[in-house]
Amino acid sequence: MPVAVGLYSTFFNIFNTLLLFPFIGVFERVLSRVGRTDAEDAEDYSTPKFLDRKLASDFAKAIPTVQQETARHLQAGAMFLDIARSSKKAPSDPGEHYLATDILSRDIRAYTASLMKEDLPYEQLDLIASLIEEADFTAALTESMHQVARRVKREKFTDPARAIVDVALNKLDASLRDIMPDYGIADPAMPAGHVSYPEVDELRAQTLALGPNAGAAERGTILALLGSIERAEILIRRIDAERKSVNRQRVLARAAQKQERARPMNESGFSPVPAE
C-alpha cells in the first residue's frame, strides 16, 4: 500500500507538471501584475539608459549612445504635454518628473563632454560640440514644456478659454513631431495645408478678445502659456538646425573606418582591410 500511494503521488505530480507547463508564461504575466501600481511601471528618467562609461574611449560607439539618450530626454520632455492634457499615462507629479529630466540632462552633457580628447580630429570635436549644444537646447525645451504643463494644471478654464488652450497645445504637439524620434516608423506625409494652426499672435488676440467669457486670471495664464509655447517652438527650430549643422552620419562612418584600419594585422601578416 505505501508503494502504491507513493507511485500514485509521483505520477500525479508529473502529469500536473506536463499539463501546466505550456501555461507558465501566462501565469508569470498574471502574477507579475498582482499588487503592482502605475507608479512602479513608470520609467525612471533620472537614470541614463544608454550611456556606457566603457564606451567613452570608442568615439564611433559612444556617439550613438549620446544620440539615443538625448532622444530619450526629448521624449521625457514631450510627456509634459500628456500632463497638460491630463492623460492617464502621464506622470502623476510634474515637478518630480522635471527633476528627473534635469538630472538626466546633466548626465548627458557630462558624458558628452568627457568624449572630447585632445588627439581627436576637428570634425569629431565639432560633432561632440554639436551634441552638447543639442542637449542644452533639449534641456531648455524640457523646461519650457514643464512651464506649459504647470500653467495648464493649476488653472481652471471656462469653455471658451479651454478651447484656446487646446488649440495651443495641439500646435505645440505638431511642432514637436518635427524633431521627435520615430524609431523607423515615420508619420504619414500629409498634403500641404492639410492641418494648420493659428500663429501665437493670433491666439493672443483671441485671448484678449475673450472679455467677460474668461476671468483676468485665466487670460493671464493663457498669455503666459503662449509665451512658453513660443519659446518652445524657437527651441524646436534650434534643435532641428543643430542636427543639420554637422553631417553626423559621415563623421561616424569615417571614424568607424579609421578604427577598422587601425586593427592589428591577422596571422598571415596582411591587414584585413585594404588600404586606400
PDB file of C-alpha atoms in Angstrom:
ATOM      1  CA  MET A   1       0.000   0.000   0.000  1.00  0.00           C
ATOM      2  CA  PRO A   2       2.722   2.638   0.815  1.00  0.00           C
ATOM      3  CA  VAL A   3       4.436   1.858  -2.505  1.00  0.00           C
ATOM      4  CA  ALA A   4       1.172   2.225  -4.394  1.00  0.00           C
ATOM      5  CA  VAL A   5       0.431   5.565  -2.721  1.00  0.00           C
ATOM      6  CA  GLY A   6       3.952   6.796  -3.466  1.00  0.00           C
ATOM      7  CA  LEU A   7       3.746   5.805  -7.140  1.00  0.00           C
ATOM      8  CA  TYR A   8       0.306   7.404  -7.484  1.00  0.00           C
ATOM      9  CA  SER A   9       1.556  10.668  -5.939  1.00  0.00           C
ATOM     10  CA  THR A  10       4.644  10.725  -8.181  1.00  0.00           C
ATOM     11  CA  PHE A  11       2.746  10.124 -11.421  1.00  0.00           C
ATOM     12  CA  PHE A  12       0.037  12.592 -10.364  1.00  0.00           C
ATOM     13  CA  ASN A  13       2.646  15.366  -9.880  1.00  0.00           C
ATOM     14  CA  ILE A  14       4.357  14.553 -13.172  1.00  0.00           C
ATOM     15  CA  PHE A  15       1.017  14.649 -15.004  1.00  0.00           C
ATOM     16  CA  ASN A  16       0.117  18.018 -13.483  1.00  0.00           C
ATOM     17  CA  THR A  17       3.526  19.430 -14.372  1.00  0.00           C
ATOM     18  CA  LEU A  18       3.208  18.327 -18.009  1.00  0.00           C
ATOM     19  CA  LEU A  19      -0.345  19.682 -18.162  1.00  0.00           C
ATOM     20  CA  LEU A  20       0.520  23.135 -16.778  1.00  0.00           C
ATOM     21  CA  PHE A  21       3.956  23.575 -18.377  1.00  0.00           C
ATOM     22  CA  PRO A  22       2.644  25.309 -21.582  1.00  0.00           C
ATOM     23  CA  PHE A  23       0.895  27.926 -19.417  1.00  0.00           C
ATOM     24  CA  ILE A  24       3.932  29.010 -17.364  1.00  0.00           C
ATOM     25  CA  GLY A  25       4.303  32.238 -19.365  1.00  0.00           C
ATOM     26  CA  VAL A  26       0.660  33.166 -18.808  1.00  0.00           C
ATOM     27  CA  PHE A  27       0.924  32.530 -15.057  1.00  0.00           C
ATOM     28  CA  GLU A  28       4.095  34.628 -14.897  1.00  0.00           C
ATOM     29  CA  ARG A  29       2.459  37.617 -16.580  1.00  0.00           C
ATOM     30  CA  VAL A  30      -0.638  37.420 -14.392  1.00  0.00           C
ATOM     31  CA  LEU A  31       1.272  37.031 -11.125  1.00  0.00           C
ATOM     32  CA  SER A  32       3.705  39.829 -12.032  1.00  0.00           C
ATOM     33  CA  ARG A  33       0.772  42.259 -12.244  1.00  0.00           C
ATOM     34  CA  VAL A  34      -0.619  41.378  -8.800  1.00  0.00           C
ATOM     35  CA  GLY A  35      -0.095  44.278  -6.409  1.00  0.00           C
ATOM     36  CA  ARG A  36       1.680  46.476  -8.992  1.00  0.00           C
ATOM     37  CA  THR A  37       0.844  50.159  -9.366  1.00  0.00           C
ATOM     38  CA  ASP A  38       1.182  52.586 -12.284  1.00  0.00           C
ATOM     39  CA  ALA A  39       3.994  54.321 -10.387  1.00  0.00           C
ATOM     40  CA  GLU A  40       6.043  51.109 -10.433  1.00  0.00           C
ATOM     41  CA  ASP A  41       5.585  50.823 -14.206  1.00  0.00           C
ATOM     42  CA  ALA A  42       6.696  54.403 -14.872  1.00  0.00           C
ATOM     43  CA  GLU A  43      10.127  54.716 -16.406  1.00  0.00           C
ATOM     44  CA  ASP A  44      12.812  56.342 -14.268  1.00  0.00           C
ATOM     45  CA  TYR A  45      14.147  59.169 -16.423  1.00  0.00           C
ATOM     46  CA  SER A  46      16.660  60.277 -13.793  1.00  0.00           C
ATOM     47  CA  THR A  47      18.893  57.321 -14.701  1.00  0.00           C
ATOM     48  CA  PRO A  48      20.616  57.101 -18.107  1.00  0.00           C
ATOM     49  CA  LYS A  49      19.580  54.077 -20.120  1.00  0.00           C
ATOM     50  CA  PHE A  50      22.077  54.092 -22.989  1.00  0.00           C
ATOM     51  CA  LEU A  51      25.201  55.895 -21.732  1.00  0.00           C
ATOM     52  CA  ASP A  52      28.050  53.469 -21.042  1.00  0.00           C
ATOM     53  CA  ARG A  53      31.334  54.604 -19.483  1.00  0.00           C
ATOM     54  CA  LYS A  54      33.082  51.602 -21.016  1.00  0.00           C
ATOM     55  CA  LEU A  55      32.437  53.042 -24.475  1.00  0.00           C
ATOM     56  CA  ALA A  56      33.722  56.536 -23.683  1.00  0.00           C
ATOM     57  CA  SER A  57      37.077  55.784 -25.332  1.00  0.00           C
ATOM     58  CA  ASP A  58      35.412  54.474 -28.515  1.00  0.00           C
ATOM     59  CA  PHE A  59      34.154  57.501 -30.453  1.00  0.00           C
ATOM     60  CA  ALA A  60      32.211  55.521 -33.083  1.00  0.00           C
ATOM     61  CA  LYS A  61      30.277  53.595 -30.423  1.00  0.00           C
ATOM     62  CA  ALA A  62      29.903  56.315 -27.787  1.00  0.00           C
ATOM     63  CA  ILE A  63      28.311  58.938 -30.059  1.00  0.00           C
ATOM     64  CA  PRO A  64      25.222  56.830 -30.941  1.00  0.00           C
ATOM     65  CA  THR A  65      24.571  56.241 -27.227  1.00  0.00           C
ATOM     66  CA  VAL A  66      24.551  60.015 -26.666  1.00  0.00           C
ATOM     67  CA  GLN A  67      22.095  60.449 -29.520  1.00  0.00           C
ATOM     68  CA  GLN A  68      19.826  57.733 -28.102  1.00  0.00           C
ATOM     69  CA  GLU A  69      19.912  59.235 -24.623  1.00  0.00           C
ATOM     70  CA  THR A  70      19.211  62.732 -25.943  1.00  0.00           C
ATOM     71  CA  ALA A  71      16.226  61.359 -27.881  1.00  0.00           C
ATOM     72  CA  ARG A  72      15.041  59.700 -24.658  1.00  0.00           C
ATOM     73  CA  HIS A  73      15.387  63.040 -22.851  1.00  0.00           C
ATOM     74  CA  LEU A  74      13.317  64.647 -25.596  1.00  0.00           C
ATOM     75  CA  GLN A  75      10.626  62.004 -25.143  1.00  0.00           C
ATOM     76  CA  ALA A  76      10.571  62.702 -21.412  1.00  0.00           C
ATOM     77  CA  GLY A  77      10.084  66.395 -22.137  1.00  0.00           C
ATOM     78  CA  ALA A  78       7.221  65.667 -24.525  1.00  0.00           C
ATOM     79  CA  MET A  79       5.425  63.857 -21.693  1.00  0.00           C
ATOM     80  CA  PHE A  80       4.617  67.260 -20.208  1.00  0.00           C
ATOM     81  CA  LEU A  81       2.043  67.569 -22.981  1.00  0.00           C
ATOM     82  CA  ASP A  82       0.376  64.430 -21.609  1.00  0.00           C
ATOM     83  CA  ILE A  83       0.385  66.057 -18.173  1.00  0.00           C
ATOM     84  CA  ALA A  84      -1.210  69.211 -19.561  1.00  0.00           C
ATOM     85  CA  ARG A  85      -3.887  67.095 -21.249  1.00  0.00           C
ATOM     86  CA  SER A  86      -4.496  65.052 -18.064  1.00  0.00           C
ATOM     87  CA  SER A  87      -3.650  61.806 -19.820  1.00  0.00           C
ATOM     88  CA  LYS A  88      -3.862  58.672 -17.697  1.00  0.00           C
ATOM     89  CA  LYS A  89      -0.389  57.685 -18.927  1.00  0.00           C
ATOM     90  CA  ALA A  90       1.159  60.964 -17.780  1.00  0.00           C
ATOM     91  CA  PRO A  91       3.464  61.184 -14.740  1.00  0.00           C
ATOM     92  CA  SER A  92       1.499  61.956 -11.598  1.00  0.00           C
ATOM     93  CA  ASP A  93       3.877  64.646 -10.299  1.00  0.00           C
ATOM     94  CA  PRO A  94       5.096  67.195 -12.905  1.00  0.00           C
ATOM     95  CA  GLY A  95       7.679  68.643 -10.505  1.00  0.00           C
ATOM     96  CA  GLU A  96       9.190  65.252  -9.777  1.00  0.00           C
ATOM     97  CA  HIS A  97       9.228  64.403 -13.488  1.00  0.00           C
ATOM     98  CA  TYR A  98      11.017  67.658 -14.294  1.00  0.00           C
ATOM     99  CA  LEU A  99      13.606  66.961 -11.596  1.00  0.00           C
ATOM    100  CA  ALA A 100      14.265  63.555 -13.189  1.00  0.00           C
ATOM    101  CA  THR A 101      14.734  65.105 -16.646  1.00  0.00           C
ATOM    102  CA  ASP A 102      17.082  67.735 -15.204  1.00  0.00           C
ATOM    103  CA  ILE A 103      19.281  65.034 -13.649  1.00  0.00           C
ATOM    104  CA  LEU A 104      19.302  63.131 -16.945  1.00  0.00           C
ATOM    105  CA  SER A 105      20.245  66.296 -18.830  1.00  0.00           C
ATOM    106  CA  ARG A 106      23.286  66.887 -16.623  1.00  0.00           C
ATOM    107  CA  ASP A 107      24.408  63.285 -17.048  1.00  0.00           C
ATOM    108  CA  ILE A 108      24.131  63.561 -20.844  1.00  0.00           C
ATOM    109  CA  ARG A 109      26.174  66.756 -21.007  1.00  0.00           C
ATOM    110  CA  ALA A 110      28.826  65.450 -18.597  1.00  0.00           C
ATOM    111  CA  TYR A 111      29.211  62.211 -20.553  1.00  0.00           C
ATOM    112  CA  THR A 112      29.342  64.016 -23.898  1.00  0.00           C
ATOM    113  CA  ALA A 113      31.963  66.478 -22.638  1.00  0.00           C
ATOM    114  CA  SER A 114      34.095  63.561 -21.411  1.00  0.00           C
ATOM    115  CA  LEU A 115      34.361  62.342 -25.017  1.00  0.00           C
ATOM    116  CA  MET A 116      36.447  65.366 -26.012  1.00  0.00           C
ATOM    117  CA  LYS A 117      40.066  64.253 -26.317  1.00  0.00           C
ATOM    118  CA  GLU A 118      42.969  66.397 -27.479  1.00  0.00           C
ATOM    119  CA  ASP A 119      44.027  63.912 -30.155  1.00  0.00           C
ATOM    120  CA  LEU A 120      40.622  63.805 -31.891  1.00  0.00           C
ATOM    121  CA  PRO A 121      40.349  65.327 -35.370  1.00  0.00           C
ATOM    122  CA  TYR A 122      38.469  68.579 -35.748  1.00  0.00           C
ATOM    123  CA  GLU A 123      35.380  67.050 -37.368  1.00  0.00           C
ATOM    124  CA  GLN A 124      34.909  64.693 -34.410  1.00  0.00           C
ATOM    125  CA  LEU A 125      35.328  67.518 -31.904  1.00  0.00           C
ATOM    126  CA  ASP A 126      32.844  69.553 -33.935  1.00  0.00           C
ATOM    127  CA  LEU A 127      30.321  66.714 -33.730  1.00  0.00           C
ATOM    128  CA  ILE A 128      30.749  66.421 -29.957  1.00  0.00           C
ATOM    129  CA  ALA A 129      30.243  70.183 -29.600  1.00  0.00           C
ATOM    130  CA  SER A 130      27.086  69.907 -31.714  1.00  0.00           C
ATOM    131  CA  LEU A 131      25.726  67.164 -29.455  1.00  0.00           C
ATOM    132  CA  ILE A 132      26.406  69.280 -26.371  1.00  0.00           C
ATOM    133  CA  GLU A 133      24.510  72.164 -27.980  1.00  0.00           C
ATOM    134  CA  GLU A 134      21.590  69.875 -28.832  1.00  0.00           C
ATOM    135  CA  ALA A 135      21.499  68.513 -25.277  1.00  0.00           C
ATOM    136  CA  ASP A 136      21.458  72.075 -23.919  1.00  0.00           C
ATOM    137  CA  PHE A 137      18.611  73.105 -26.253  1.00  0.00           C
ATOM    138  CA  THR A 138      16.714  69.945 -25.292  1.00  0.00           C
ATOM    139  CA  ALA A 139      17.078  70.795 -21.598  1.00  0.00           C
ATOM    140  CA  ALA A 140      15.752  74.312 -22.238  1.00  0.00           C
ATOM    141  CA  LEU A 141      12.875  72.882 -24.287  1.00  0.00           C
ATOM    142  CA  THR A 142      12.001  70.482 -21.454  1.00  0.00           C
ATOM    143  CA  GLU A 143      11.918  73.399 -19.028  1.00  0.00           C
ATOM    144  CA  SER A 144       9.523  75.291 -21.308  1.00  0.00           C
ATOM    145  CA  MET A 145       7.349  72.189 -21.625  1.00  0.00           C
ATOM    146  CA  HIS A 146       7.284  71.921 -17.836  1.00  0.00           C
ATOM    147  CA  GLN A 147       6.065  75.515 -17.622  1.00  0.00           C
ATOM    148  CA  VAL A 148       3.328  74.717 -20.136  1.00  0.00           C
ATOM    149  CA  ALA A 149       2.089  71.757 -18.072  1.00  0.00           C
ATOM    150  CA  ARG A 150       2.365  73.628 -14.773  1.00  0.00           C
ATOM    151  CA  ARG A 151       0.353  76.599 -16.010  1.00  0.00           C
ATOM    152  CA  VAL A 152      -2.400  74.469 -17.516  1.00  0.00           C
ATOM    153  CA  LYS A 153      -2.746  72.216 -14.470  1.00  0.00           C
ATOM    154  CA  ARG A 154      -3.020  74.969 -11.874  1.00  0.00           C
ATOM    155  CA  GLU A 155      -5.821  76.946 -13.602  1.00  0.00           C
ATOM    156  CA  LYS A 156      -9.474  76.097 -14.158  1.00  0.00           C
ATOM    157  CA  PHE A 157     -10.613  77.373 -17.561  1.00  0.00           C
ATOM    158  CA  THR A 158     -14.035  78.246 -18.857  1.00  0.00           C
ATOM    159  CA  ASP A 159     -15.066  76.539 -22.088  1.00  0.00           C
ATOM    160  CA  PRO A 160     -14.084  79.453 -24.406  1.00  0.00           C
ATOM    161  CA  ALA A 161     -10.703  79.769 -22.685  1.00  0.00           C
ATOM    162  CA  ARG A 162     -10.187  75.994 -22.715  1.00  0.00           C
ATOM    163  CA  ALA A 163     -10.758  75.955 -26.469  1.00  0.00           C
ATOM    164  CA  ILE A 164      -7.814  78.346 -26.963  1.00  0.00           C
ATOM    165  CA  VAL A 165      -5.637  76.277 -24.614  1.00  0.00           C
ATOM    166  CA  ASP A 166      -6.429  73.083 -26.540  1.00  0.00           C
ATOM    167  CA  VAL A 167      -5.521  74.684 -29.866  1.00  0.00           C
ATOM    168  CA  ALA A 168      -2.250  75.973 -28.372  1.00  0.00           C
ATOM    169  CA  LEU A 169      -1.347  72.507 -27.052  1.00  0.00           C
ATOM    170  CA  ASN A 170      -2.167  70.894 -30.397  1.00  0.00           C
ATOM    171  CA  LYS A 171       0.000  73.477 -32.138  1.00  0.00           C
ATOM    172  CA  LEU A 172       2.935  72.648 -29.866  1.00  0.00           C
ATOM    173  CA  ASP A 173       2.349  68.930 -30.344  1.00  0.00           C
ATOM    174  CA  ALA A 174       2.502  69.340 -34.125  1.00  0.00           C
ATOM    175  CA  SER A 175       5.750  71.329 -33.868  1.00  0.00           C
ATOM    176  CA  LEU A 176       7.322  68.669 -31.641  1.00  0.00           C
ATOM    177  CA  ARG A 177       6.713  65.948 -34.209  1.00  0.00           C
ATOM    178  CA  ASP A 178       9.354  67.525 -36.456  1.00  0.00           C
ATOM    179  CA  ILE A 179      12.141  66.569 -34.046  1.00  0.00           C
ATOM    180  CA  MET A 180      10.726  63.593 -32.144  1.00  0.00           C
ATOM    181  CA  PRO A 181      12.326  60.188 -32.844  1.00  0.00           C
ATOM    182  CA  ASP A 182      10.143  57.921 -34.958  1.00  0.00           C
ATOM    183  CA  TYR A 183      12.233  54.757 -34.475  1.00  0.00           C
ATOM    184  CA  GLY A 184      11.791  53.817 -38.119  1.00  0.00           C
ATOM    185  CA  ILE A 185       8.039  54.448 -38.183  1.00  0.00           C
ATOM    186  CA  ALA A 186       7.678  57.827 -39.807  1.00  0.00           C
ATOM    187  CA  ASP A 187       4.429  59.770 -39.635  1.00  0.00           C
ATOM    188  CA  PRO A 188       2.408  59.566 -42.870  1.00  0.00           C
ATOM    189  CA  ALA A 189       3.078  62.515 -45.152  1.00  0.00           C
ATOM    190  CA  MET A 190       0.224  64.984 -45.085  1.00  0.00           C
ATOM    191  CA  PRO A 191      -0.673  67.232 -48.029  1.00  0.00           C
ATOM    192  CA  ALA A 192       0.447  70.820 -47.689  1.00  0.00           C
ATOM    193  CA  GLY A 193      -2.098  72.785 -45.694  1.00  0.00           C
ATOM    194  CA  HIS A 194      -3.901  69.631 -44.522  1.00  0.00           C
ATOM    195  CA  VAL A 195      -3.553  70.693 -40.890  1.00  0.00           C
ATOM    196  CA  SER A 196      -2.821  74.280 -39.932  1.00  0.00           C
ATOM    197  CA  TYR A 197      -2.754  76.064 -36.606  1.00  0.00           C
ATOM    198  CA  PRO A 198      -3.001  79.787 -35.873  1.00  0.00           C
ATOM    199  CA  GLU A 199       0.140  81.678 -35.002  1.00  0.00           C
ATOM    200  CA  VAL A 200       0.830  82.651 -31.404  1.00  0.00           C
ATOM    201  CA  ASP A 201      -0.032  86.286 -32.147  1.00  0.00           C
ATOM    202  CA  GLU A 202      -3.483  85.235 -33.349  1.00  0.00           C
ATOM    203  CA  LEU A 203      -4.042  83.131 -30.219  1.00  0.00           C
ATOM    204  CA  ARG A 204      -3.021  86.134 -28.108  1.00  0.00           C
ATOM    205  CA  ALA A 205      -5.602  88.280 -29.907  1.00  0.00           C
ATOM    206  CA  GLN A 206      -8.265  85.621 -29.298  1.00  0.00           C
ATOM    207  CA  THR A 207      -7.343  85.554 -25.611  1.00  0.00           C
ATOM    208  CA  LEU A 208      -7.630  89.299 -25.251  1.00  0.00           C
ATOM    209  CA  ALA A 209     -10.981  89.200 -27.038  1.00  0.00           C
ATOM    210  CA  LEU A 210     -12.468  86.739 -24.537  1.00  0.00           C
ATOM    211  CA  GLY A 211     -13.754  89.623 -22.452  1.00  0.00           C
ATOM    212  CA  PRO A 212     -16.419  88.504 -19.944  1.00  0.00           C
ATOM    213  CA  ASN A 213     -16.125  84.900 -21.168  1.00  0.00           C
ATOM    214  CA  ALA A 214     -12.995  84.441 -19.041  1.00  0.00           C
ATOM    215  CA  GLY A 215     -11.616  85.984 -15.893  1.00  0.00           C
ATOM    216  CA  ALA A 216      -8.465  88.058 -15.680  1.00  0.00           C
ATOM    217  CA  ALA A 217      -6.549  85.162 -14.070  1.00  0.00           C
ATOM    218  CA  GLU A 218      -7.497  82.847 -16.926  1.00  0.00           C
ATOM    219  CA  ARG A 219      -6.408  85.312 -19.581  1.00  0.00           C
ATOM    220  CA  GLY A 220      -3.159  85.977 -17.758  1.00  0.00           C
ATOM    221  CA  THR A 221      -2.451  82.246 -17.551  1.00  0.00           C
ATOM    222  CA  ILE A 222      -3.147  81.743 -21.254  1.00  0.00           C
ATOM    223  CA  LEU A 223      -0.876  84.647 -22.210  1.00  0.00           C
ATOM    224  CA  ALA A 224       1.941  83.202 -20.078  1.00  0.00           C
ATOM    225  CA  LEU A 225       1.241  79.784 -21.589  1.00  0.00           C
ATOM    226  CA  LEU A 226       1.535  81.184 -25.100  1.00  0.00           C
ATOM    227  CA  GLY A 227       4.865  82.747 -24.166  1.00  0.00           C
ATOM    228  CA  SER A 228       6.165  79.338 -23.062  1.00  0.00           C
ATOM    229  CA  ILE A 229       4.893  77.735 -26.260  1.00  0.00           C
ATOM    230  CA  GLU A 230       6.563  80.431 -28.363  1.00  0.00           C
ATOM    231  CA  ARG A 231       9.899  79.784 -26.612  1.00  0.00           C
ATOM    232  CA  ALA A 232       9.414  76.038 -27.051  1.00  0.00           C
ATOM    233  CA  GLU A 233       8.874  76.419 -30.802  1.00  0.00           C
ATOM    234  CA  ILE A 234      12.017  78.555 -31.105  1.00  0.00           C
ATOM    235  CA  LEU A 235      13.997  75.821 -29.324  1.00  0.00           C
ATOM    236  CA  ILE A 236      12.479  73.144 -31.566  1.00  0.00           C
ATOM    237  CA  ARG A 237      13.791  75.023 -34.597  1.00  0.00           C
ATOM    238  CA  ARG A 238      17.208  75.427 -32.930  1.00  0.00           C
ATOM    239  CA  ILE A 239      17.409  71.681 -32.246  1.00  0.00           C
ATOM    240  CA  ASP A 240      16.482  70.881 -35.847  1.00  0.00           C
ATOM    241  CA  ALA A 241      19.072  73.333 -37.166  1.00  0.00           C
ATOM    242  CA  GLU A 242      21.767  71.977 -34.827  1.00  0.00           C
ATOM    243  CA  ARG A 243      21.204  68.439 -36.073  1.00  0.00           C
ATOM    244  CA  LYS A 244      21.709  69.641 -39.628  1.00  0.00           C
ATOM    245  CA  SER A 245      24.790  71.746 -38.850  1.00  0.00           C
ATOM    246  CA  VAL A 246      27.084  68.693 -38.860  1.00  0.00           C
ATOM    247  CA  ASN A 247      26.912  65.665 -41.138  1.00  0.00           C
ATOM    248  CA  ARG A 248      26.856  63.243 -38.212  1.00  0.00           C
ATOM    249  CA  GLN A 249      26.491  60.062 -40.205  1.00  0.00           C
ATOM    250  CA  ARG A 250      29.500  60.876 -42.353  1.00  0.00           C
ATOM    251  CA  VAL A 251      31.682  61.719 -39.343  1.00  0.00           C
ATOM    252  CA  LEU A 252      30.713  58.472 -37.620  1.00  0.00           C
ATOM    253  CA  ALA A 253      31.320  56.455 -40.786  1.00  0.00           C
ATOM    254  CA  ARG A 254      34.819  57.922 -41.153  1.00  0.00           C
ATOM    255  CA  ALA A 255      35.596  57.244 -37.505  1.00  0.00           C
ATOM    256  CA  ALA A 256      34.472  53.624 -37.874  1.00  0.00           C
ATOM    257  CA  GLN A 257      36.601  53.177 -40.999  1.00  0.00           C
ATOM    258  CA  LYS A 258      39.618  54.646 -39.252  1.00  0.00           C
ATOM    259  CA  GLN A 259      39.208  52.267 -36.306  1.00  0.00           C
ATOM    260  CA  GLU A 260      38.825  49.339 -38.698  1.00  0.00           C
ATOM    261  CA  ARG A 261      42.101  50.182 -40.431  1.00  0.00           C
ATOM    262  CA  ALA A 262      43.851  50.507 -37.081  1.00  0.00           C
ATOM    263  CA  ARG A 263      43.034  46.932 -36.068  1.00  0.00           C
ATOM    264  CA  PRO A 264      46.020  44.545 -35.701  1.00  0.00           C
ATOM    265  CA  MET A 265      47.022  42.532 -38.763  1.00  0.00           C
ATOM    266  CA  ASN A 266      45.867  38.940 -38.951  1.00  0.00           C
ATOM    267  CA  GLU A 267      48.174  35.942 -38.576  1.00  0.00           C
ATOM    268  CA  SER A 268      49.160  35.964 -42.253  1.00  0.00           C
ATOM    269  CA  GLY A 269      50.665  39.404 -41.798  1.00  0.00           C
ATOM    270  CA  PHE A 270      48.169  41.205 -44.004  1.00  0.00           C
ATOM    271  CA  SER A 271      45.687  43.814 -42.848  1.00  0.00           C
ATOM    272  CA  PRO A 272      42.093  42.545 -43.085  1.00  0.00           C
ATOM    273  CA  VAL A 273      41.067  45.875 -44.623  1.00  0.00           C
ATOM    274  CA  PRO A 274      42.857  47.067 -47.766  1.00  0.00           C
ATOM    275  CA  ALA A 275      44.447  50.497 -47.586  1.00  0.00           C
ATOM    276  CA  GLU A 276      43.028  53.257 -49.733  1.00  0.00           C
TER     277      GLU A 276
END
